[in-house]
mmCIF file of C-alpha atoms and ligand atoms in Angstrom:
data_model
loop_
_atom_site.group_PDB
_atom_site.id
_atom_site.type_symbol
_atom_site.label_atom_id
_atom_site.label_comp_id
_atom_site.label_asym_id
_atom_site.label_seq_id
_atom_site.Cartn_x
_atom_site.Cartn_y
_atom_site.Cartn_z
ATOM 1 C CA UNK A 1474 83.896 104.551 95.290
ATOM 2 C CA UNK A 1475 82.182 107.273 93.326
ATOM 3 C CA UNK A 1476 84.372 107.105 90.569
ATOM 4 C CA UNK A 1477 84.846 103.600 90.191
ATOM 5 C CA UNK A 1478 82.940 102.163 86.693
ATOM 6 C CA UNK A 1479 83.050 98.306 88.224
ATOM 7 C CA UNK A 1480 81.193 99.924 91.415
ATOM 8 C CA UNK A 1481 78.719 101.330 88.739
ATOM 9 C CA UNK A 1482 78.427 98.370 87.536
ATOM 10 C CA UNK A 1483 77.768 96.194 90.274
ATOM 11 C CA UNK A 1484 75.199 98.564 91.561
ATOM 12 C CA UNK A 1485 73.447 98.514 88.373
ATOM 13 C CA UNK A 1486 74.182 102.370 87.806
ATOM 14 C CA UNK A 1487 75.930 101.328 84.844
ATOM 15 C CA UNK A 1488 74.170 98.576 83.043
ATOM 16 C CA UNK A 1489 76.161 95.632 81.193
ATOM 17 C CA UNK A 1490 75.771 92.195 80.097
ATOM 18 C CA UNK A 1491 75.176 90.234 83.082
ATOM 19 C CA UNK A 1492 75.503 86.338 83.234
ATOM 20 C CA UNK A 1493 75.434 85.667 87.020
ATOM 21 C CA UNK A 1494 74.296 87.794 90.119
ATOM 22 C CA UNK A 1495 73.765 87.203 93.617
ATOM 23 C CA UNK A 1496 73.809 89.809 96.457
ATOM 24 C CA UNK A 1497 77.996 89.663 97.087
ATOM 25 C CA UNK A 1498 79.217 89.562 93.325
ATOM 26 C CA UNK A 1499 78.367 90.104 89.786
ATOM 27 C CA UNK A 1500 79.460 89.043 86.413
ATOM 28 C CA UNK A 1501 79.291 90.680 82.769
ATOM 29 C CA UNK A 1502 81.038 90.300 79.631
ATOM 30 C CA UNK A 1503 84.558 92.133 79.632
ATOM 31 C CA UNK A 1504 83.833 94.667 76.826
ATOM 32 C CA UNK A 1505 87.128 93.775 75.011
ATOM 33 C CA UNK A 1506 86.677 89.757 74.856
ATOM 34 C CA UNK A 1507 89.785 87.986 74.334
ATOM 35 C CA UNK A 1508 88.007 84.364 74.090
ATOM 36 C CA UNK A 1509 84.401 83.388 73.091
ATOM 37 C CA UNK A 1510 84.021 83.645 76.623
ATOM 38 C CA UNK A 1511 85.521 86.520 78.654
ATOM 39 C CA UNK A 1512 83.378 87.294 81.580
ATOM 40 C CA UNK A 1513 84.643 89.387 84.443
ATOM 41 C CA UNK A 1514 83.421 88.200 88.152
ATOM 42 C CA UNK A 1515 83.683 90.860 91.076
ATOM 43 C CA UNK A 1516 82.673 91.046 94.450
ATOM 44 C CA UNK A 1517 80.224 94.041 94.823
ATOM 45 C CA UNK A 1518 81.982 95.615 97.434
ATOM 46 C CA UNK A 1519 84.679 97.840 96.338
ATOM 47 C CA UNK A 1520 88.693 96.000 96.870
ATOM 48 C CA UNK A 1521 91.206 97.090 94.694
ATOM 49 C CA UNK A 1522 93.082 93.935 94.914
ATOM 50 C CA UNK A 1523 92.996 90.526 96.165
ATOM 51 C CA UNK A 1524 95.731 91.916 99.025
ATOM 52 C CA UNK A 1525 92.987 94.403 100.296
ATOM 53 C CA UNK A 1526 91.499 91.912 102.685
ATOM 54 C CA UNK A 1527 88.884 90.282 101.079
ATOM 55 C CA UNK A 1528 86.097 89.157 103.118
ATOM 56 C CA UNK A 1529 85.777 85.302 102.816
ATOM 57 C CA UNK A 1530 82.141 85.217 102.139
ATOM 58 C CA UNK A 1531 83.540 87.347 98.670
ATOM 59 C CA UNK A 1532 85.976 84.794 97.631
ATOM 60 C CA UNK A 1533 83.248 82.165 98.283
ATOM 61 C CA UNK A 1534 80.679 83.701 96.308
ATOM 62 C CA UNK A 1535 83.117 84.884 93.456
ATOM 63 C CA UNK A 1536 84.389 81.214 93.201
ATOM 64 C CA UNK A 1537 80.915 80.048 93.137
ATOM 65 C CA UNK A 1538 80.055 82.720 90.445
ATOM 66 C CA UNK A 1539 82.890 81.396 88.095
ATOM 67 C CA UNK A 1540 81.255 77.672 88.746
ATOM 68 C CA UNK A 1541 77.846 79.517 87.885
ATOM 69 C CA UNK A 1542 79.380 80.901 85.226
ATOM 70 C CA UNK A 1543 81.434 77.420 83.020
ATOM 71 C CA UNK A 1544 78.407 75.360 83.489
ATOM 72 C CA UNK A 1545 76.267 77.848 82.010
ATOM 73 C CA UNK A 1546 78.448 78.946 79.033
ATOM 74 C CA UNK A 1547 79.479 75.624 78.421
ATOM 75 C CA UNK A 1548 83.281 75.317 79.338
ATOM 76 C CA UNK A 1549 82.786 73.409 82.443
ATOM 77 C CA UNK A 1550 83.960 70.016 80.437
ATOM 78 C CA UNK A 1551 85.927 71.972 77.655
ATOM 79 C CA UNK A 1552 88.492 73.890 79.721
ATOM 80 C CA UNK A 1553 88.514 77.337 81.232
ATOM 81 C CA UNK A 1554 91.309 79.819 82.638
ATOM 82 C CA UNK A 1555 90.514 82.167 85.449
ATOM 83 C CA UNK A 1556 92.893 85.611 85.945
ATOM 84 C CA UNK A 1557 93.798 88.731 88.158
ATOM 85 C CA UNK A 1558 95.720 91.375 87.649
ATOM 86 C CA UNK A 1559 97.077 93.026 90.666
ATOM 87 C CA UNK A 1560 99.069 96.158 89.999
ATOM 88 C CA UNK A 1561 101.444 98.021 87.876
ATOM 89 C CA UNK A 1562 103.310 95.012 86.767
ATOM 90 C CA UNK A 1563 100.325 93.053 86.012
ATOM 91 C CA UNK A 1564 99.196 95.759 84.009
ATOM 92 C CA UNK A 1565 95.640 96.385 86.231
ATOM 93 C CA UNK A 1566 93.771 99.148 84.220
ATOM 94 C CA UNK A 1567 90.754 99.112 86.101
ATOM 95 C CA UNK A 1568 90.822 99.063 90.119
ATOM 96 C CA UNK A 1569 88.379 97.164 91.702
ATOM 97 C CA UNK A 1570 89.037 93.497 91.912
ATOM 98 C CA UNK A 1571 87.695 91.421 88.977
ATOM 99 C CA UNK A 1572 88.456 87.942 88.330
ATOM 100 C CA UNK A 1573 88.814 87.195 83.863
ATOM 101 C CA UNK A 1574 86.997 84.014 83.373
ATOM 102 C CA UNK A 1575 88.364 83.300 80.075
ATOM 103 C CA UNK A 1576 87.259 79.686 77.531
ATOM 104 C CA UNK A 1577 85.696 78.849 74.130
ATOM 105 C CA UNK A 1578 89.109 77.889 72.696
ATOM 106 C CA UNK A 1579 92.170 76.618 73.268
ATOM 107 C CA UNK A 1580 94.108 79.420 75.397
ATOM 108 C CA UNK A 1581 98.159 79.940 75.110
ATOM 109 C CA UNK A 1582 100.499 80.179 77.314
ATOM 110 C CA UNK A 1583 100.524 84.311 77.832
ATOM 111 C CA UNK A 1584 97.629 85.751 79.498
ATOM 112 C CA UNK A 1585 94.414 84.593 77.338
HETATM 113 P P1 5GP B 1015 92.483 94.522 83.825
HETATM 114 O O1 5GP B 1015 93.525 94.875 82.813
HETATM 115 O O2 5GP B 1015 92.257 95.621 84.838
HETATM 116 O O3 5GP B 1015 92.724 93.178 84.443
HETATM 117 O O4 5GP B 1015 91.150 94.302 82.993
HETATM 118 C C1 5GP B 1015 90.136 95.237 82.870
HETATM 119 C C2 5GP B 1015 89.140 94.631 81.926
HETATM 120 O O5 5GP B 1015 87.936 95.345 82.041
HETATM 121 C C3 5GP B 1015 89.564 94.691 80.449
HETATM 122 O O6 5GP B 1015 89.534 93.378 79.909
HETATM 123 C C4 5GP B 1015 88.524 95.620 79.820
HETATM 124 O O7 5GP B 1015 88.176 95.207 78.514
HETATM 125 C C5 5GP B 1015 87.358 95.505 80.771
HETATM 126 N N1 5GP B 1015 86.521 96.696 80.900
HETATM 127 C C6 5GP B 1015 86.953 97.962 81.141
HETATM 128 N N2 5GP B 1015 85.904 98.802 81.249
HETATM 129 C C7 5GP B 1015 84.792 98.045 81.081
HETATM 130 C C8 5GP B 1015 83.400 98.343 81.091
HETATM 131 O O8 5GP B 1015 82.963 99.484 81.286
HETATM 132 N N3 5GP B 1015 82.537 97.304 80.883
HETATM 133 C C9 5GP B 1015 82.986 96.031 80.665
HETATM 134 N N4 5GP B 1015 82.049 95.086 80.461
HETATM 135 N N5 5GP B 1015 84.296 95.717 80.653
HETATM 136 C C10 5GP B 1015 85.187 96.704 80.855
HETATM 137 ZN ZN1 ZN B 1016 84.805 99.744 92.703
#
């Protein structure tokens, strides 16, 4: 996906703030934080959702990334919150599937 900035991203075109990196997934700080910690984990290879049949080995690694990801910022113990935003309705502004890994305070009830 020429044209996709999270496929930039993940292939290091684009440089951000990474915390975590293997060779299936990748995770940065969301530009925007909505918590002391807001990091975004995605799989490397481009799906716009998680409907667009995501390879298993993905979901493992991006659910090992988010582990990688509360020990190391410290929210394992304190309490973290982990989001997607699949289409329209969810209000998904950039399409390639990223999972908000969101902690640092207490979180509400709405999205962060
Ligand atoms: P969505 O609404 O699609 O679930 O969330 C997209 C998220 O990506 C937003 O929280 C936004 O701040 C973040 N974001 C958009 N563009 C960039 C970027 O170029 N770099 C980083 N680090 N975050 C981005
Ligand atoms: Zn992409």
């Amino acid at each position: 996906m020429d044209d996709c900035i999270f496929c930039k991203i993940a292939s290091h075109v684009i440089e951000s703030d990474y915390v975590y990196e293997d060779d299936r997934v990748c995770a940065f700080r969301d530009l925007s934080p909505l918590a002391p910690t807001h990091v975004l984990v995605i799989p490397k290879h481009h799906y716009e959702t998680m409907v667009d049949g995501v390879a298993s080995e993905d979901l493992v690694a991006m659910t090992h990334a988010v582990e990688e990801v509360v020990k190391s910022e410290g929210i394992a113990e304190t309490g973290f919150r982990v989001v997607t935003n699949g289409g329209a309705d969810a209000g998904q502004a950039v399409h390639h599937l990223h999972w908000h890994v969101l902690g640092g305070r207490r979180l509400t009830d709405d999205f962060a």
